[in-house]
Structures are given as structure tokens and as C-alpha cells.
PDB file of C-alpha atoms in Angstrom:
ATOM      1  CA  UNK A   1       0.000   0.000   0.000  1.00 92.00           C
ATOM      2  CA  UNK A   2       1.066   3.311  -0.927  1.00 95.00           C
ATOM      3  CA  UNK A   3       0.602   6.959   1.129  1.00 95.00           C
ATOM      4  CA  UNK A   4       0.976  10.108  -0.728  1.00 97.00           C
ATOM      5  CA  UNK A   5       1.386  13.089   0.803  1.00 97.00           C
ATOM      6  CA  UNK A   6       1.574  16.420  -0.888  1.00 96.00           C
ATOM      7  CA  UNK A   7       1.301  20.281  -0.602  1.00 96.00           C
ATOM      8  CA  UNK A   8       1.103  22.289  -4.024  1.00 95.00           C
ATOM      9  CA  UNK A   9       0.755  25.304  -4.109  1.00 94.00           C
ATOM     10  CA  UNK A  10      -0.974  25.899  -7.708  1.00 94.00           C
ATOM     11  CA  UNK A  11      -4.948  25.480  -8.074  1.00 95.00           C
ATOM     12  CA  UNK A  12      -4.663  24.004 -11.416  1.00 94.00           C
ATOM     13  CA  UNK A  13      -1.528  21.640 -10.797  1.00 92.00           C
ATOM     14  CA  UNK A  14      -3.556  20.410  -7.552  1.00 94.00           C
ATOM     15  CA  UNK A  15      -6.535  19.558  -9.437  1.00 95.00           C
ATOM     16  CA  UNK A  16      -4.639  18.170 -12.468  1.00 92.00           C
ATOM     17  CA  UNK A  17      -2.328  15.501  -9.577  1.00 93.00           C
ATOM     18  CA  UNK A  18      -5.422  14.752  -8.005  1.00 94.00           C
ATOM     19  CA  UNK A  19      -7.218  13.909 -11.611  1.00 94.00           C
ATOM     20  CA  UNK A  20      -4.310  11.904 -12.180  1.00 92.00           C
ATOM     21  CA  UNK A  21      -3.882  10.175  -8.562  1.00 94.00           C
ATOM     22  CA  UNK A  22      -7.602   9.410  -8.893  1.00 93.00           C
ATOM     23  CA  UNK A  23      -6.992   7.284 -12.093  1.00 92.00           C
ATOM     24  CA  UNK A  24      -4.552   5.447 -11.204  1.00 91.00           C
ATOM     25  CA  UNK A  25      -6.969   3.723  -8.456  1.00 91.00           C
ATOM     26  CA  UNK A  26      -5.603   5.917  -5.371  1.00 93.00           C
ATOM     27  CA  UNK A  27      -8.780   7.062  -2.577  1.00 93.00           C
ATOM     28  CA  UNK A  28      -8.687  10.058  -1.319  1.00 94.00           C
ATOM     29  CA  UNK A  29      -7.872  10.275   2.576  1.00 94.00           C
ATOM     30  CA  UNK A  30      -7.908  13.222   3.299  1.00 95.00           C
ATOM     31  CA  UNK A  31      -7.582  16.713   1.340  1.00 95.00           C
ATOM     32  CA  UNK A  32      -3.527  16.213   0.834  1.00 96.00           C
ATOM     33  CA  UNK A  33      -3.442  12.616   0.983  1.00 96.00           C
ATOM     34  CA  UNK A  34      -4.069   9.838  -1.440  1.00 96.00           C
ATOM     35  CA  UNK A  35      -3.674   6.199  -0.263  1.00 95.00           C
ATOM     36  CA  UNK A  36      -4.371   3.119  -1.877  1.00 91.00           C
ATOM     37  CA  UNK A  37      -2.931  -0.466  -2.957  1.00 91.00           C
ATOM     38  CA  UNK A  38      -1.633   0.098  -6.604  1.00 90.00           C
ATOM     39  CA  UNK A  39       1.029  -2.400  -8.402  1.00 88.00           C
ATOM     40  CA  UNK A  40       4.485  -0.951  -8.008  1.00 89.00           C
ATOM     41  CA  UNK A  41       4.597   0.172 -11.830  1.00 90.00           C
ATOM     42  CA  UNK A  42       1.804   2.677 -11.311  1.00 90.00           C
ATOM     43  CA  UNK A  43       3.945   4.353  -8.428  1.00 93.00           C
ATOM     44  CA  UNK A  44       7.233   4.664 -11.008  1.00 94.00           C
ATOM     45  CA  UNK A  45       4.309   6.098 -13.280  1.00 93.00           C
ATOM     46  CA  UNK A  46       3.635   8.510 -10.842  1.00 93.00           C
ATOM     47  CA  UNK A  47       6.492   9.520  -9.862  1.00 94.00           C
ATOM     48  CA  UNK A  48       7.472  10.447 -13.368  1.00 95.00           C
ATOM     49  CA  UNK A  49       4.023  11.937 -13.904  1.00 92.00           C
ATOM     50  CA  UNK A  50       4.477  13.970 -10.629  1.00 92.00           C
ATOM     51  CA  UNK A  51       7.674  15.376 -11.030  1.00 93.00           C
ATOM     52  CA  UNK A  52       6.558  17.111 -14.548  1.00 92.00           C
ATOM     53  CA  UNK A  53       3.431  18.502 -12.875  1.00 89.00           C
ATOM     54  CA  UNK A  54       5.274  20.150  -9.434  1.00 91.00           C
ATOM     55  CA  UNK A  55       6.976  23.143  -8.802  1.00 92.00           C
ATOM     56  CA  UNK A  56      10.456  22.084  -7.717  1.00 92.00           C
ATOM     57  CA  UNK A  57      11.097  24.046  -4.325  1.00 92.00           C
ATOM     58  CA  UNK A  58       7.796  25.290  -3.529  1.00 93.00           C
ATOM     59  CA  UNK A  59       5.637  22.193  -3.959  1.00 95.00           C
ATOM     60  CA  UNK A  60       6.561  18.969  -1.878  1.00 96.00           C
ATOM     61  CA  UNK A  61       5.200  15.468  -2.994  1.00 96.00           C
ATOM     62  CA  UNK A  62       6.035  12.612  -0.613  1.00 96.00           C
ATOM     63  CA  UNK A  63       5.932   8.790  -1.286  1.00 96.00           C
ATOM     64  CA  UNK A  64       5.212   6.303   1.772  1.00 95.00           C
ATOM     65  CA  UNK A  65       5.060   2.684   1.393  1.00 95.00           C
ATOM     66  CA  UNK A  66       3.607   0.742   3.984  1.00 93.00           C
ATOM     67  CA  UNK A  67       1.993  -2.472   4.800  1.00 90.00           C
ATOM     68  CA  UNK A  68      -2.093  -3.509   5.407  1.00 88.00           C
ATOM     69  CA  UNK A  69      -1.172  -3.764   8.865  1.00 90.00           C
ATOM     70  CA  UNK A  70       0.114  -0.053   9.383  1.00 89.00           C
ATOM     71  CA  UNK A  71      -2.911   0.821   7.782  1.00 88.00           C
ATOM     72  CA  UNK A  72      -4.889  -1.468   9.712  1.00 88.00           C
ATOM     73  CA  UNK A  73      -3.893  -0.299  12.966  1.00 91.00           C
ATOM     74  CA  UNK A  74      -4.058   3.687  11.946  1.00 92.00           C
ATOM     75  CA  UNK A  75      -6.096   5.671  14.305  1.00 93.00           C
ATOM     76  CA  UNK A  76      -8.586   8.242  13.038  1.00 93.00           C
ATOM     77  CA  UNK A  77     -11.513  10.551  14.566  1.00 91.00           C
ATOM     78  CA  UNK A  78     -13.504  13.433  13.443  1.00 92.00           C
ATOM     79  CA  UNK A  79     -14.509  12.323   9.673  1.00 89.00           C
ATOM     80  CA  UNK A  80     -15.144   8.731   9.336  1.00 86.00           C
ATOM     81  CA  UNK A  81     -12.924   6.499   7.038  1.00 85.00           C
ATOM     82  CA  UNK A  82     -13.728   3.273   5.184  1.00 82.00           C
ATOM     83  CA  UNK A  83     -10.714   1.336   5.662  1.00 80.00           C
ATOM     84  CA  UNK A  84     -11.919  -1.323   3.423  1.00 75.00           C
ATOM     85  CA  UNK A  85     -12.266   0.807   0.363  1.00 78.00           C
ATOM     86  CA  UNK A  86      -8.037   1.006   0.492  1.00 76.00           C
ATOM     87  CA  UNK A  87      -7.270  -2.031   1.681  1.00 73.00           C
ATOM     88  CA  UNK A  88      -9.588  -4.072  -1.130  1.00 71.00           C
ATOM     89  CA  UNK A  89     -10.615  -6.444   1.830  1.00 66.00           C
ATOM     90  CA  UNK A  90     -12.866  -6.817   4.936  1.00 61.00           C
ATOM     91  CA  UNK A  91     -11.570  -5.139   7.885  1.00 60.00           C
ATOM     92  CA  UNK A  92     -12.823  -6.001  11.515  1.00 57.00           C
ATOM     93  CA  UNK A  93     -11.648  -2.490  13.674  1.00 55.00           C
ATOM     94  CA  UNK A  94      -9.641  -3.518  16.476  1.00 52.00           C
ATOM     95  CA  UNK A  95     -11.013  -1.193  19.260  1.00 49.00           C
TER      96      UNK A  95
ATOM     97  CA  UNK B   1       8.168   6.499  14.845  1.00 92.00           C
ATOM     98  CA  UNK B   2       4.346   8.360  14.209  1.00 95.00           C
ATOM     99  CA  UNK B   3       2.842  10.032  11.449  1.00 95.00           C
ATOM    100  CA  UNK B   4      -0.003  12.553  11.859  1.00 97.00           C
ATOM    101  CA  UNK B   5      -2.521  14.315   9.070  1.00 97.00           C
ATOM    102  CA  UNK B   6      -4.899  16.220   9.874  1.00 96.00           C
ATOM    103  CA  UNK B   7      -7.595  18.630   7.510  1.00 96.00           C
ATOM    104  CA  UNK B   8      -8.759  21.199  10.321  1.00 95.00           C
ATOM    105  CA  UNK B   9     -11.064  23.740   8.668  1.00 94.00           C
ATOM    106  CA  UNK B  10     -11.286  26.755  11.380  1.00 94.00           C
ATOM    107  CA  UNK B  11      -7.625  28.406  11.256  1.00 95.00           C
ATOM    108  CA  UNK B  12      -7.763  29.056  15.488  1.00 94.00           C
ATOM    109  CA  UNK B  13      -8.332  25.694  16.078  1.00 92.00           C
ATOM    110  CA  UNK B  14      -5.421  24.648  13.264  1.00 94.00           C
ATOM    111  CA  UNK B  15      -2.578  27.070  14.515  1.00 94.00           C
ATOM    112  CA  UNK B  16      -3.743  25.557  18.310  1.00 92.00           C
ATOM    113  CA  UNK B  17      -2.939  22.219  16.980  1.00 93.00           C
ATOM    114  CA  UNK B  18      -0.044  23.256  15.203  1.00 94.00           C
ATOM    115  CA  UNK B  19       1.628  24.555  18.362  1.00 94.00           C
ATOM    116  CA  UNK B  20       0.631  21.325  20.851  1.00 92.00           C
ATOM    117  CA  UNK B  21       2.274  19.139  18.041  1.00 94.00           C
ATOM    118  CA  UNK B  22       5.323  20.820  17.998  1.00 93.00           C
ATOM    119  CA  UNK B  23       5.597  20.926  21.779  1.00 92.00           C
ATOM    120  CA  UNK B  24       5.099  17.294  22.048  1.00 91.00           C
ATOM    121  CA  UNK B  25       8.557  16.915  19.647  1.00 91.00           C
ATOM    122  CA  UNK B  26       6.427  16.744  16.042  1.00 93.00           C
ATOM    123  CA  UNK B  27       8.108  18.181  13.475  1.00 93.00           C
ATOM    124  CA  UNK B  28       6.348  19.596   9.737  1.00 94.00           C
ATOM    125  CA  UNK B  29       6.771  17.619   6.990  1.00 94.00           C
ATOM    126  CA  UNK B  30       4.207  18.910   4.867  1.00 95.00           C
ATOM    127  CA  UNK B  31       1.392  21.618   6.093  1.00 95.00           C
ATOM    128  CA  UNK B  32      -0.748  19.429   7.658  1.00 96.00           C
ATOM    129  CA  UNK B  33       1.403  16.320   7.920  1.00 96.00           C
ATOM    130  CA  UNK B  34       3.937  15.982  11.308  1.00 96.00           C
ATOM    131  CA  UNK B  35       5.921  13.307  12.118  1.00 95.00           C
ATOM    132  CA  UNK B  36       8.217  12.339  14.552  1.00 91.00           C
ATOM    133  CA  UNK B  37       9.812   9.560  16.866  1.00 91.00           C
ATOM    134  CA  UNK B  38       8.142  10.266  20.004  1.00 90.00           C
ATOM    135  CA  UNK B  39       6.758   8.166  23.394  1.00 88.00           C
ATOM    136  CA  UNK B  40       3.678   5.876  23.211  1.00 89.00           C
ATOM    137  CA  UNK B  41       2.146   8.325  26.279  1.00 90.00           C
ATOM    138  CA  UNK B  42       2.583  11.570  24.347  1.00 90.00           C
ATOM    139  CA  UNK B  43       0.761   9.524  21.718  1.00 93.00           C
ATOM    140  CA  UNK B  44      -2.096   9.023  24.106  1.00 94.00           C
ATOM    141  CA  UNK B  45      -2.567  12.781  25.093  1.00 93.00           C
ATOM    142  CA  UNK B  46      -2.424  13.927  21.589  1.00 93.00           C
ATOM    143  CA  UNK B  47      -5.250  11.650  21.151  1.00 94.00           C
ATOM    144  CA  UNK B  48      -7.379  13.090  24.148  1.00 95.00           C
ATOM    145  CA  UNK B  49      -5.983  16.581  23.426  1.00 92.00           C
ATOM    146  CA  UNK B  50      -7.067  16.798  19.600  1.00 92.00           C
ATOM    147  CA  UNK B  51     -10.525  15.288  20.168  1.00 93.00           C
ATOM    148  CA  UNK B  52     -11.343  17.989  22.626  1.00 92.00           C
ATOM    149  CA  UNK B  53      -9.829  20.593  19.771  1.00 89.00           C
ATOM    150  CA  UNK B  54     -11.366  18.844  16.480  1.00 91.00           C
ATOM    151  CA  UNK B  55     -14.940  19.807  15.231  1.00 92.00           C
ATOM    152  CA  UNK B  56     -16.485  15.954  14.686  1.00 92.00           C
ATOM    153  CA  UNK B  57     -17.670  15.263  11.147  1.00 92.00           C
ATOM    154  CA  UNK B  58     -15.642  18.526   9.356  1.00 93.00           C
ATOM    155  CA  UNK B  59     -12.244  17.732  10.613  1.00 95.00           C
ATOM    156  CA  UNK B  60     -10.178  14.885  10.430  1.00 96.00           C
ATOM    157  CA  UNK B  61      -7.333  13.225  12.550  1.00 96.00           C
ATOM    158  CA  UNK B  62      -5.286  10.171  11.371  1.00 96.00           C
ATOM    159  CA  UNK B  63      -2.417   8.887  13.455  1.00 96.00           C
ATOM    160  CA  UNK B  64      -0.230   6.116  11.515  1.00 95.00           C
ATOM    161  CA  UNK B  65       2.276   4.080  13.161  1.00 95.00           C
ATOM    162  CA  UNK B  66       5.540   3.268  11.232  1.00 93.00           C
ATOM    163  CA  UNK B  67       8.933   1.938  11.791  1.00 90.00           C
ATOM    164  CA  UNK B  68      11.903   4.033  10.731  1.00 88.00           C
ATOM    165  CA  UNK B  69      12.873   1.983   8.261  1.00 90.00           C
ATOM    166  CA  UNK B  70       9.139   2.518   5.907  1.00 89.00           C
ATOM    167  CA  UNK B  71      10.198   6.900   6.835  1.00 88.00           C
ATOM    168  CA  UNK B  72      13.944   6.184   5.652  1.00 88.00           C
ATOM    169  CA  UNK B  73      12.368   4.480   2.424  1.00 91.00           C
ATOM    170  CA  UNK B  74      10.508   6.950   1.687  1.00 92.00           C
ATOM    171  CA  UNK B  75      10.200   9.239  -1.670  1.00 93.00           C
ATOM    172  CA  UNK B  76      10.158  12.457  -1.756  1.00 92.00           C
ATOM    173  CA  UNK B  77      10.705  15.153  -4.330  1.00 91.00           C
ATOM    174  CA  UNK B  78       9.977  18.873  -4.771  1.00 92.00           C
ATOM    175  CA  UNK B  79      10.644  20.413  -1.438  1.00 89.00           C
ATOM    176  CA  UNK B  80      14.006  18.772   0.687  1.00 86.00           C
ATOM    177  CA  UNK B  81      13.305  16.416   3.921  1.00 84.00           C
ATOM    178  CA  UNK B  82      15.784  16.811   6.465  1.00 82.00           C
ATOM    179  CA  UNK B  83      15.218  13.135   7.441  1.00 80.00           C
ATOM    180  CA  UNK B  84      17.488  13.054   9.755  1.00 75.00           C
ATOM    181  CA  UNK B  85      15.964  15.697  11.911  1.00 77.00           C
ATOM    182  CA  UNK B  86      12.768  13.179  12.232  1.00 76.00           C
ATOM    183  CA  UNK B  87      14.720   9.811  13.063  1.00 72.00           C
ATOM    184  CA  UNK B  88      17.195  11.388  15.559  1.00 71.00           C
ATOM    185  CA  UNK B  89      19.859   9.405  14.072  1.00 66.00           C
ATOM    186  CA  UNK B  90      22.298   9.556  11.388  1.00 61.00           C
ATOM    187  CA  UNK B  91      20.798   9.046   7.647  1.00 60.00           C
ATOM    188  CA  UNK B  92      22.443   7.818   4.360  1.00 57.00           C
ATOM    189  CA  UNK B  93      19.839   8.553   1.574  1.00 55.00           C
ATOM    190  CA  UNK B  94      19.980   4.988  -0.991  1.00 52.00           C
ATOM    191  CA  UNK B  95      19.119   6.083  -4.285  1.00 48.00           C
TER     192      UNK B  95
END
């Protein structure tokens, strides 16, 4: 599973990454972060993708690969999230 | 090590946030991403702190869990990550 963090600082170059991030099968988290369990190609695609569409020095795009359990075992409040959507598989919460 | 990301809509509450984060040892990775290598405790009270300062169902507040070894492996272009500075230890980026 992949996190993607990112601030940019253009309207148009936000909506054109998230257009993008969207299509290659990444969920929305929250309104800076995509996460989602794409093949590993998809991510190289991305990164080249990514690096044409950013400002170099005034946007920041960040890459996180982690596990289903990390995900599994992330702790949220305030706006609900369906866990299952990103992992692709039923998820019992812990509590 | 602990990531947190947070979408806060009213700027008080956000800049309130922004300051208990930093005093718990969180540093800014991205505007509303921190991260840091702190204690399982301060975990705790950020927990109990941030639900008394979120608004339920317009903000959001996601804690993830990950081992140094997913932050040192992760990507990051546009803006430079002092990585080091979140790890507390010595850092020798692979590429």
C-alpha cells in the first residue's frame, strides 16, 4: 500500500495531480493525501508523472510505502474512514 | 516512529494544533502532515488533546504508526526532507 502526501501550491496543478492520482486507483484520505494499494509500476508512473506537474522548491510530494497492517492499525476521529475501500478487503476495527 | 494528518477547517483551532504538536517533539513535513519519533504516552494525550480541539464530522485526525525503516524508504521530491531531523539518528539517503 502506498501513502501520498503532498502540498502544491498551484490550483490548477492540484486539481490536475489529483485527476491523475484518482486514475490510477488511489482514494482520497484526506484533502492532501491519497492512499491506496496500486502495483508498483503505477507508483514509477507517478512519480514520473508527478515530477513534470510540481513546482520544484515550492511544492513537496512525498511517497510512503507501507503495509495492510500499518494501515490497519491507523487511528482516526472526526470524519469517518472506510478502511476497506483502500485495503480491497474486509476489515474487523480492532477497538 | 508516528505520522499525523490532519484537515482542520477553522484556522484558530489549526494554529492551536499546530503549536501542541510541535511541543510534544512533532516536526512539519508537509502543512498538515507531522511526524516524529516520540513516546507511546505523548501519543495518548495527543489523542485526548485533539478530540477535545477537532470539530467531529468537518475535521479529520489520522495517526499512523511506522517503523523508521518505511520513513527512511521513503520518496520524496519537490521540497528537501531533512530526514534526519525526524529519526534522531544519522541518515544515508539509498538512491
Amino acid at each position: 500500500m502506498y501513502l501520498i502526501l503532498y502540498d502544491i501550491c498551484n490550483d490548477k496543478t492540484r486539481q490536475l495531480l489529483v485527476k491523475f492520482l484518482k486514475n490510477r486507483g488511489l482514494y482520497r484520505l484526506q484533502k492532501s493525501v491519497f492512499a491506496g494499494d496500486i502495483k508498483k509500476n503505477y507508483i514509477k508512473e507517478i512519480i514520473i508523472e508527478s515530477k513534470k506537474i510540481i513546482v520544484e522548491g515550492e511544492d513537496s510530494f512525498i511517497i510512503i510505502k507501507v503495509n495492510k497492517d500499518i494501515f490497519k492499525k491507523m487511528i482516526w476521529f472526526g470524519i469517518d474512514i472506510d478502511v476497506e475501500k483502500y485495503l480491497k478487503e474486509k476489515y474487523i476495527e480492532v477497538i
